[in-house]
Amino acid sequence: MVSPSKITLPQGSITAIIAYLSKNGLDINQLDKYILRALGKPQSGEIDISYLMKKPQNLAPESSAVDGFGGLSVSSSLGIITKGDFLYALTSAKAAQESITLIPGETMYYFIKDIAVQLRLNEQKLWEAYKALAPYEEGVILPDTYKIHANPTEQTLMTLLVRSSLEKHQNLARQYLGSYDEKQWFKHIAMASIIQKEAANTQEMPIIAAVIYNRIKINMPLQMDGSLNYGQYSHAKVTPDRIRNDKSPYNTYLYKGIPPLPVGSVSVEAIRAVFEPADVEYLFFVRNKNGTHSFSKTFKEHRENFDK
């Protein structure tokens, strides 16, 4: 029989699935439901059967042959597949997948924009689905490359991302704190998000964590640019004008301590740094010519590091 290489199956009974396929031009009828019941329950969503497709060889377009299930194998320029193979594929073929990636430190503002374009989804509906599921605007979905079924809805996609990430958050909280208290845990995630934004690499993360703790200990403002790279400002250069005029709680030049909410996504390494800071007395750091940071204990040393 002629078949596209990818088939989208609705959820529902075998009878409903067969009716859907028949309505969409495939040579499937209600007698085939008995074969499907013997093979197993068809999957739902988009499944990939391209591995079963065979290019026609030495057959005229009208040619056909009887397969083992009494169905026809019709050749075409698209390829051919026996009805038996097709019915088996409905229950066993791998679901067609796409990959989406959230990079460490990125904000939901850009992540949602990117996946809306990539997956051809509605940006506003993605935000609505996310906010209905996530306890905080940032820091909930963990950075990773996610394999998802092709053609998800906004709701199914966000349900997958948020629920799987919250499960990992709970496991990490139990690992580091012994239990999971959502409000308490996301205070730590807020600190991890600053570390994520500031560190040039994972090796620096425990040192940045130590600087934060050291500054808080002496009631010194964090004064970290990364805290101002929230939301739509994720990739914006932090200027003196931003520092003076940004009145958001993320402005660590204006307010002491860690912002009340995360400013972006956080890696497991950034979370680990919160609980395992380096044993150093540094209070200052500045980016050097190598693209990493030079750390110092005093402001005098800090100023000297500007030329390195």
Coordinates of N, CA and C in Angstrom, one line a residue, residues 10-230:
P10 N -4.2 9.8 16.1 CA -4.9 10.5 17.2 C -5.0 9.5 18.4
Q11 N -5.2 10.0 19.6 CA -5.5 9.2 20.7 C -7.0 8.7 20.6
G12 N -7.2 7.5 21.1 CA -8.5 6.9 21.0 C -8.5 5.4 20.8
S13 N -9.7 4.9 20.5 CA -9.8 3.4 20.3 C -9.2 3.0 19.0
I14 N -9.0 1.7 18.9 CA -8.5 1.2 17.6 C -9.5 1.5 16.5
T15 N -10.8 1.3 16.8 CA -11.8 1.6 15.8 C -11.7 3.1 15.3
A16 N -11.5 4.0 16.3 CA -11.4 5.4 15.9 C -10.2 5.7 15.1
I17 N -9.1 5.1 15.4 CA -7.8 5.3 14.7 C -7.9 4.8 13.3
I18 N -8.6 3.6 13.1 CA -8.7 3.1 11.7 C -9.6 4.0 10.9
A19 N -10.7 4.5 11.5 CA -11.6 5.4 10.8 C -10.8 6.7 10.4
Y20 N -9.9 7.2 11.3 CA -9.2 8.4 11.0 C -8.2 8.1 9.8
L21 N -7.5 7.0 9.8 CA -6.6 6.7 8.7 C -7.3 6.5 7.4
S22 N -8.5 5.8 7.5 CA -9.2 5.6 6.2 C -9.7 6.9 5.7
K23 N -10.2 7.8 6.6 CA -10.7 9.1 6.1 C -9.6 9.9 5.5
N24 N -8.3 9.7 5.9 CA -7.2 10.4 5.4 C -6.5 9.7 4.2
G25 N -7.2 8.8 3.6 CA -6.8 8.2 2.3 C -6.0 7.0 2.3
L26 N -5.8 6.4 3.5 CA -5.1 5.1 3.6 C -6.0 3.9 3.4
D27 N -5.5 2.9 2.8 CA -6.3 1.7 2.5 C -6.4 0.8 3.8
I28 N -7.1 1.3 4.7 CA -7.4 0.6 6.0 C -8.9 0.6 6.2
N29 N -9.3 -0.6 6.7 CA -10.8 -0.7 7.0 C -11.0 -1.4 8.3
Q30 N -12.2 -1.4 8.8 CA -12.6 -1.9 10.1 C -12.2 -3.4 10.3
L31 N -12.1 -4.1 9.2 CA -11.6 -5.5 9.4 C -10.2 -5.6 9.9
D32 N -9.4 -4.6 9.6 CA -8.0 -4.5 10.1 C -7.9 -4.4 11.6
K33 N -9.0 -4.0 12.3 CA -8.9 -3.8 13.7 C -8.6 -5.1 14.4
Y34 N -9.0 -6.2 13.9 CA -8.7 -7.5 14.5 C -7.2 -7.8 14.5
I35 N -6.6 -7.4 13.3 CA -5.2 -7.6 13.2 C -4.4 -6.7 14.2
L36 N -4.9 -5.5 14.3 CA -4.2 -4.5 15.2 C -4.4 -5.0 16.6
R37 N -5.5 -5.5 17.0 CA -5.7 -6.0 18.4 C -4.8 -7.1 18.7
A38 N -4.5 -7.9 17.7 CA -3.5 -9.0 17.9 C -2.1 -8.5 18.1
L39 N -1.8 -7.4 17.4 CA -0.4 -6.9 17.4 C -0.2 -6.0 18.6
G40 N -1.2 -5.3 19.1 CA -1.0 -4.4 20.2 C -1.7 -3.1 19.9
K41 N -1.7 -2.2 21.0 CA -2.4 -0.9 20.9 C -1.5 0.0 20.0
P42 N -2.1 0.7 19.0 CA -1.4 1.7 18.2 C -0.9 2.8 19.1
Q43 N 0.2 3.4 18.8 CA 0.7 4.6 19.5 C -0.1 5.8 19.1
S44 N 0.1 6.9 19.8 CA -0.5 8.2 19.4 C 0.6 9.2 19.1
G45 N 0.2 10.2 18.4 CA 1.2 11.2 17.9 C 1.8 10.8 16.6
E46 N 2.9 11.5 16.2 CA 3.6 11.2 14.9 C 4.6 10.1 15.0
I47 N 4.5 9.1 14.2 CA 5.4 8.0 14.2 C 6.1 7.9 12.9
D48 N 7.3 7.5 12.9 CA 8.2 7.4 11.7 C 8.3 6.0 11.2
I49 N 7.8 5.8 10.0 CA 7.9 4.4 9.4 C 8.8 4.4 8.1
S50 N 9.6 5.4 8.0 CA 10.5 5.6 6.8 C 11.4 4.4 6.7
Y51 N 11.8 3.8 7.8 CA 12.7 2.6 7.7 C 12.1 1.4 7.0
L52 N 10.7 1.4 6.9 CA 10.0 0.3 6.2 C 9.8 0.6 4.8
M53 N 9.9 1.8 4.4 CA 9.5 2.2 3.0 C 10.6 1.7 2.0
K54 N 10.1 1.1 0.9 CA 11.0 0.6 -0.1 C 10.7 1.3 -1.4
K55 N 11.7 1.8 -2.1 CA 11.6 2.4 -3.4 C 11.1 1.3 -4.4
P56 N 10.2 1.6 -5.3 CA 9.7 0.6 -6.2 C 10.8 0.2 -7.2
Q57 N 10.9 -1.1 -7.5 CA 11.8 -1.6 -8.4 C 11.2 -2.5 -9.4
N58 N 11.3 -2.2 -10.7 CA 10.8 -3.0 -11.8 C 9.3 -3.3 -11.7
L59 N 8.6 -2.3 -11.1 CA 7.1 -2.5 -11.0 C 6.5 -1.3 -11.7
A60 N 5.5 -1.5 -12.5 CA 4.8 -0.3 -13.0 C 3.9 0.3 -11.9
P61 N 3.6 1.5 -12.0 CA 2.8 2.2 -11.0 C 1.5 1.5 -10.6
E62 N 1.0 0.7 -11.6 CA -0.3 0.1 -11.4 C -0.1 -1.3 -10.7
S63 N 1.1 -1.8 -10.7 CA 1.4 -3.2 -10.2 C 1.1 -3.3 -8.7
S64 N 0.7 -4.5 -8.4 CA 0.4 -4.8 -7.0 C 0.7 -6.2 -6.7
A65 N 0.8 -6.5 -5.4 CA 1.0 -7.9 -5.0 C 0.3 -8.1 -3.7
V66 N -0.1 -9.3 -3.4 CA -0.9 -9.6 -2.2 C 0.1 -9.9 -1.1
D67 N -0.1 -9.2 0.1 CA 0.8 -9.5 1.2 C 0.2 -10.5 2.1
G68 N 0.9 -10.8 3.2 CA 0.6 -11.9 4.0 C -0.7 -11.7 4.8
F69 N -1.2 -10.5 4.8 CA -2.5 -10.2 5.5 C -3.7 -10.1 4.6
G70 N -3.4 -10.4 3.3 CA -4.5 -10.3 2.3 C -4.7 -8.9 1.8
G71 N -3.7 -8.0 2.1 CA -3.8 -6.6 1.6 C -3.0 -6.4 0.4
L72 N -3.0 -5.3 -0.2 CA -2.2 -5.0 -1.4 C -1.0 -4.2 -1.1
S73 N 0.1 -4.4 -1.8 CA 1.3 -3.6 -1.7 C 1.4 -2.9 -3.0
V74 N 1.1 -1.6 -3.0 CA 1.0 -0.8 -4.2 C 2.3 0.0 -4.4
S75 N 2.9 0.0 -5.5 CA 4.1 0.8 -5.7 C 3.8 2.2 -6.2
S76 N 4.7 3.1 -5.9 CA 4.5 4.5 -6.3 C 5.9 5.1 -6.2
S77 N 6.0 6.4 -6.7 CA 7.3 7.1 -6.6 C 7.6 7.4 -5.1
L78 N 6.6 7.3 -4.2 CA 6.9 7.5 -2.8 C 7.6 6.3 -2.1
G79 N 7.2 5.1 -2.6 CA 7.7 3.9 -2.0 C 6.6 3.0 -1.7
I80 N 6.8 1.8 -1.2 CA 5.8 0.8 -1.0 C 6.0 0.2 0.4
I81 N 4.9 -0.2 0.9 CA 4.9 -0.9 2.2 C 3.7 -1.9 2.3
T82 N 3.9 -3.1 2.7 CA 2.8 -4.0 2.8 C 1.9 -3.6 3.9
K83 N 0.6 -4.0 3.8 CA -0.3 -3.6 4.9 C 0.1 -4.3 6.2
G84 N 0.6 -5.5 6.1 CA 1.0 -6.1 7.3 C 2.1 -5.4 8.1
D85 N 3.1 -4.9 7.3 CA 4.2 -4.1 7.9 C 3.7 -2.8 8.4
F86 N 2.7 -2.2 7.7 CA 2.2 -0.9 8.1 C 1.4 -1.1 9.4
L87 N 0.6 -2.1 9.5 CA -0.2 -2.3 10.8 C 0.8 -2.6 11.9
Y88 N 1.8 -3.4 11.7 CA 2.8 -3.6 12.7 C 3.5 -2.4 13.1
A89 N 3.8 -1.5 12.2 CA 4.5 -0.3 12.5 C 3.7 0.7 13.3
L90 N 2.4 0.6 13.2 CA 1.5 1.5 14.0 C 1.7 1.2 15.5
T91 N 2.1 0.0 15.8 CA 2.2 -0.4 17.2 C 3.7 -0.5 17.7
S92 N 4.6 -0.4 16.8 CA 6.0 -0.6 17.2 C 7.0 0.4 16.7
A93 N 6.7 1.2 15.7 CA 7.6 2.1 15.1 C 8.0 3.2 16.1
K94 N 9.1 3.8 16.0 CA 9.6 4.8 16.9 C 8.8 6.1 16.6
A95 N 8.5 6.8 17.7 CA 7.8 8.1 17.5 C 8.8 9.1 16.8
A96 N 8.3 9.8 15.8 CA 9.1 10.9 15.2 C 9.5 11.9 16.3
Q97 N 10.7 12.3 16.3 CA 11.2 13.2 17.4 C 11.8 14.5 16.9
E98 N 11.8 15.5 17.7 CA 12.6 16.7 17.4 C 13.4 17.0 18.7
S99 N 14.5 17.8 18.6 CA 15.3 18.1 19.7 C 15.2 19.6 20.0
I100 N 15.0 20.0 21.2 CA 15.1 21.4 21.6 C 16.1 21.6 22.7
T101 N 16.8 22.7 22.7 CA 17.9 22.8 23.7 C 17.7 24.1 24.5
L102 N 17.8 24.0 25.8 CA 17.9 25.2 26.7 C 19.3 25.2 27.2
I103 N 20.0 26.3 26.8 CA 21.4 26.4 27.3 C 21.5 27.0 28.7
P104 N 22.5 26.7 29.5 CA 22.6 27.2 30.8 C 22.7 28.7 30.8
G105 N 21.9 29.3 31.7 CA 21.9 30.8 31.8 C 20.9 31.5 31.0
E106 N 20.3 30.8 30.0 CA 19.3 31.5 29.1 C 18.0 31.7 29.9
T107 N 17.3 32.7 29.5 CA 16.0 33.1 30.1 C 14.8 32.5 29.3
M108 N 13.7 32.4 30.0 CA 12.5 31.9 29.4 C 12.0 32.8 28.2
Y109 N 12.3 34.1 28.4 CA 11.9 35.0 27.3 C 12.5 34.6 26.0
Y110 N 13.8 34.2 25.9 CA 14.3 33.8 24.6 C 14.1 32.3 24.3
F111 N 14.0 31.5 25.3 CA 13.8 30.0 25.1 C 12.4 29.8 24.5
I112 N 11.4 30.5 25.0 CA 10.1 30.4 24.4 C 10.0 30.9 23.0
K113 N 10.7 32.1 22.8 CA 10.7 32.6 21.5 C 11.3 31.6 20.5
D114 N 12.4 31.0 20.9 CA 13.1 30.1 20.0 C 12.3 28.8 19.7
I115 N 11.7 28.2 20.7 CA 11.0 27.0 20.5 C 9.7 27.2 19.7
A116 N 9.1 28.4 19.9 CA 7.9 28.8 19.2 C 8.2 28.8 17.7
V117 N 9.3 29.3 17.3 CA 9.7 29.3 15.9 C 10.1 27.9 15.4
Q118 N 10.9 27.2 16.2 CA 11.4 25.9 15.8 C 10.3 24.9 15.6
L119 N 9.4 24.9 16.5 CA 8.3 23.9 16.5 C 7.0 24.4 16.0
R120 N 7.0 25.7 15.5 CA 5.8 26.3 14.9 C 4.6 26.3 15.8
L121 N 4.9 26.8 17.0 CA 3.9 26.9 18.1 C 3.6 28.4 18.4
N122 N 2.5 28.6 19.1 CA 2.1 29.9 19.5 C 2.8 30.4 20.7
E123 N 3.6 31.5 20.6 CA 4.4 32.0 21.7 C 3.5 32.3 22.9
Q124 N 2.4 33.0 22.7 CA 1.6 33.4 23.9 C 1.0 32.1 24.6
K125 N 0.6 31.1 23.8 CA 0.1 29.9 24.4 C 1.2 29.1 25.1
L126 N 2.4 29.2 24.7 CA 3.5 28.6 25.4 C 3.7 29.2 26.7
W127 N 3.6 30.6 26.8 CA 3.7 31.3 28.0 C 2.6 30.9 29.0
E128 N 1.4 30.9 28.4 CA 0.2 30.6 29.3 C 0.3 29.2 29.9
A129 N 0.8 28.2 29.0 CA 1.0 26.8 29.5 C 2.1 26.8 30.6
Y130 N 3.1 27.5 30.3 CA 4.3 27.5 31.3 C 3.9 28.1 32.6
K131 N 3.2 29.2 32.6 CA 2.9 29.9 33.8 C 1.8 29.1 34.7
A132 N 1.0 28.3 34.0 CA 0.0 27.5 34.7 C 0.7 26.3 35.4
L133 N 1.9 26.0 35.0 CA 2.5 24.8 35.5 C 3.7 25.1 36.4
A134 N 4.5 26.2 36.1 CA 5.7 26.5 36.8 C 5.5 27.4 38.0
P135 N 6.2 27.1 39.1 CA 6.0 28.0 40.3 C 6.7 29.3 40.1
Y136 N 7.7 29.4 39.3 CA 8.5 30.6 39.1 C 8.7 30.9 37.6
E137 N 8.9 32.1 37.2 CA 9.1 32.5 35.8 C 10.4 32.0 35.3
E138 N 11.5 31.9 36.1 CA 12.8 31.5 35.7 C 13.3 30.4 36.6
G139 N 14.3 29.7 36.1 CA 15.0 28.7 36.9 C 14.3 27.3 37.1
V140 N 13.1 27.2 36.5 CA 12.4 25.9 36.7 C 12.8 24.9 35.7
I141 N 12.8 25.2 34.4 CA 13.2 24.2 33.4 C 14.8 24.2 33.4
L142 N 15.3 23.0 33.6 CA 16.7 22.8 33.7 C 17.4 22.7 32.3
P143 N 18.5 23.3 32.1 CA 19.2 23.3 30.8 C 19.5 21.8 30.4
D144 N 19.1 21.6 29.1 CA 19.4 20.2 28.6 C 18.9 20.2 27.1
T145 N 19.2 19.2 26.4 CA 18.7 18.9 25.1 C 17.6 17.9 25.3
Y146 N 16.3 18.3 25.0 CA 15.2 17.5 25.2 C 14.7 16.9 23.9
K147 N 14.5 15.5 23.9 CA 13.9 14.8 22.8 C 12.4 14.8 23.0
I148 N 11.7 15.3 22.0 CA 10.2 15.4 22.2 C 9.6 14.8 20.9
H149 N 8.3 14.4 21.1 CA 7.5 13.9 20.0 C 7.3 15.0 19.0
A150 N 7.4 14.8 17.7 CA 7.1 15.8 16.8 C 5.7 16.3 16.9
N151 N 5.5 17.6 16.5 CA 4.2 18.3 16.5 C 3.5 18.2 17.9
P152 N 4.2 18.6 18.9 CA 3.5 18.7 20.2 C 2.6 19.9 20.3
T153 N 1.7 19.9 21.2 CA 0.9 21.1 21.5 C 1.7 22.0 22.5
E154 N 1.3 23.2 22.7 CA 1.9 24.1 23.7 C 1.8 23.5 25.1
Q155 N 0.6 22.9 25.3 CA 0.3 22.3 26.7 C 1.2 21.1 26.9
T156 N 1.2 20.2 25.9 CA 1.9 18.9 26.1 C 3.4 19.2 26.3
L157 N 3.9 20.1 25.5 CA 5.4 20.4 25.5 C 5.8 21.0 26.9
M158 N 5.0 22.0 27.4 CA 5.4 22.6 28.7 C 5.1 21.6 29.8
T159 N 4.1 20.8 29.7 CA 3.9 19.8 30.7 C 5.1 18.8 30.9
L160 N 5.6 18.4 29.7 CA 6.8 17.5 29.7 C 8.0 18.3 30.3
L161 N 8.3 19.5 29.9 CA 9.5 20.2 30.3 C 9.4 20.6 31.8
V162 N 8.3 21.1 32.2 CA 8.2 21.5 33.6 C 8.1 20.4 34.6
R163 N 7.4 19.4 34.3 CA 7.2 18.2 35.2 C 8.5 17.4 35.4
S164 N 9.2 17.2 34.2 CA 10.4 16.5 34.3 C 11.5 17.3 35.1
S165 N 11.5 18.6 34.9 CA 12.5 19.4 35.6 C 12.2 19.5 37.1
L166 N 10.9 19.7 37.4 CA 10.6 19.7 38.8 C 10.9 18.5 39.6
E167 N 10.8 17.3 38.9 CA 11.2 16.1 39.5 C 12.7 16.1 39.8
K168 N 13.5 16.6 38.8 CA 14.9 16.7 39.1 C 15.3 17.7 40.2
H169 N 14.5 18.8 40.2 CA 14.7 19.7 41.3 C 14.5 19.0 42.7
Q170 N 13.4 18.3 42.8 CA 13.1 17.6 44.0 C 14.2 16.6 44.4
N171 N 14.8 15.9 43.4 CA 15.8 14.9 43.7 C 17.1 15.7 44.1
L172 N 17.4 16.8 43.5 CA 18.6 17.6 43.9 C 18.4 18.2 45.3
A173 N 17.2 18.6 45.6 CA 17.0 19.2 46.9 C 17.2 18.1 48.0
R174 N 16.7 16.9 47.8 CA 16.9 15.9 48.7 C 18.3 15.5 48.9
Q175 N 19.1 15.6 47.8 CA 20.5 15.3 47.8 C 21.3 16.3 48.7
Y176 N 20.9 17.6 48.5 CA 21.7 18.6 49.2 C 21.1 19.1 50.5
L177 N 19.8 19.0 50.6 CA 19.1 19.5 51.8 C 18.4 18.5 52.7
G178 N 18.3 17.3 52.1 CA 17.6 16.2 52.8 C 16.1 16.2 52.6
S179 N 15.5 17.2 52.1 CA 14.1 17.3 51.8 C 13.8 18.4 50.8
Y180 N 12.6 18.5 50.2 CA 12.3 19.4 49.2 C 11.2 20.4 49.8
D181 N 11.6 21.6 50.0 CA 10.7 22.7 50.3 C 10.8 23.7 49.1
E182 N 9.8 23.8 48.3 CA 9.8 24.6 47.1 C 10.4 26.0 47.2
K183 N 9.8 26.7 48.2 CA 10.2 28.1 48.4 C 11.7 28.2 48.8
Q184 N 12.1 27.4 49.7 CA 13.4 27.4 50.2 C 14.4 27.0 49.1
W185 N 14.0 25.9 48.4 CA 14.9 25.4 47.3 C 15.2 26.5 46.2
F186 N 14.1 27.2 45.8 CA 14.3 28.2 44.8 C 15.1 29.4 45.2
K187 N 15.2 29.6 46.5 CA 16.2 30.7 47.0 C 17.6 30.3 46.6
H188 N 17.9 29.0 46.7 CA 19.2 28.5 46.3 C 19.4 28.5 44.8
I189 N 18.3 28.3 44.1 CA 18.3 28.4 42.6 C 18.6 29.8 42.2
A190 N 18.0 30.8 42.9 CA 18.3 32.2 42.6 C 19.7 32.5 42.7
M191 N 20.4 32.0 43.7 CA 21.9 32.2 43.8 C 22.6 31.5 42.7
A192 N 22.2 30.2 42.4 CA 22.8 29.5 41.4 C 22.7 30.2 40.0
S193 N 21.6 30.9 39.8 CA 21.4 31.6 38.5 C 22.4 32.8 38.4
I194 N 22.7 33.4 39.5 CA 23.7 34.5 39.5 C 25.1 33.9 39.1
I195 N 25.4 32.8 39.8 CA 26.7 32.0 39.5 C 26.7 31.6 38.1
Q196 N 25.6 31.1 37.5 CA 25.6 30.7 36.1 C 25.9 31.9 35.2
K197 N 25.3 33.0 35.5 CA 25.5 34.2 34.6 C 27.0 34.7 34.7
E198 N 27.5 34.7 35.9 CA 28.8 35.3 36.1 C 30.0 34.4 35.8
A199 N 30.0 33.2 36.0 CA 31.1 32.3 35.8 C 31.5 32.1 34.3
A200 N 32.8 32.2 34.0 CA 33.2 32.0 32.6 C 33.2 30.5 32.3
N201 N 33.3 29.6 33.3 CA 33.3 28.2 33.0 C 32.9 27.5 34.3
T202 N 32.7 26.2 34.3 CA 32.3 25.4 35.4 C 33.3 25.5 36.6
Q203 N 34.6 25.6 36.2 CA 35.6 25.6 37.2 C 35.6 26.8 38.1
E204 N 35.1 27.9 37.5 CA 34.9 29.2 38.3 C 33.7 29.2 39.2
M205 N 32.8 28.3 39.0 CA 31.5 28.4 39.7 C 31.7 28.4 41.2
P206 N 32.4 27.4 41.8 CA 32.6 27.4 43.3 C 33.3 28.7 43.8
I207 N 34.1 29.3 43.0 CA 34.8 30.5 43.4 C 33.8 31.7 43.4
I208 N 33.0 31.8 42.4 CA 32.0 32.8 42.3 C 31.0 32.7 43.5
A209 N 30.7 31.4 43.8 CA 29.8 31.2 45.0 C 30.5 31.7 46.3
A210 N 31.8 31.5 46.4 CA 32.5 31.9 47.6 C 32.5 33.4 47.7
V211 N 32.7 34.1 46.5 CA 32.6 35.6 46.5 C 31.3 36.1 47.0
I212 N 30.2 35.4 46.5 CA 28.8 35.8 46.9 C 28.7 35.7 48.4
Y213 N 29.1 34.5 49.0 CA 28.9 34.3 50.4 C 29.8 35.3 51.2
N214 N 31.0 35.5 50.7 CA 31.9 36.5 51.4 C 31.3 37.9 51.5
R215 N 30.7 38.3 50.4 CA 30.1 39.6 50.3 C 28.9 39.7 51.3
I216 N 28.1 38.7 51.2 CA 26.9 38.7 52.1 C 27.3 38.7 53.5
K217 N 28.3 38.0 53.9 CA 28.8 37.9 55.3 C 29.2 39.3 55.8
I218 N 29.7 40.2 55.0 CA 30.1 41.5 55.5 C 29.1 42.6 55.1
N219 N 27.9 42.1 54.7 CA 26.9 43.1 54.3 C 27.3 44.0 53.1
M220 N 28.0 43.4 52.2 CA 28.5 44.2 51.0 C 27.6 43.8 49.8
P221 N 27.1 44.8 49.0 CA 26.3 44.5 47.9 C 27.0 43.6 46.9
L222 N 26.3 42.7 46.2 CA 26.9 41.8 45.3 C 27.4 42.5 44.1
Q223 N 26.7 43.5 43.6 CA 27.1 44.3 42.5 C 27.6 43.5 41.3
M224 N 26.7 42.6 40.8 CA 27.1 41.7 39.8 C 26.2 41.9 38.6
D225 N 26.8 42.2 37.4 CA 26.1 42.5 36.2 C 25.1 41.4 35.8
G226 N 25.5 40.1 36.0 CA 24.7 39.0 35.6 C 23.3 39.0 36.1
S227 N 23.1 39.6 37.3 CA 21.7 39.7 37.9 C 20.8 40.6 37.0
L228 N 21.4 41.5 36.2 CA 20.6 42.4 35.4 C 20.4 41.8 34.0
N229 N 21.0 40.6 33.7 CA 20.7 39.9 32.5 C 19.5 39.0 32.6
Y230 N 18.4 39.6 33.1 CA 17.2 38.8 33.2 C 16.2 39.0 32.0

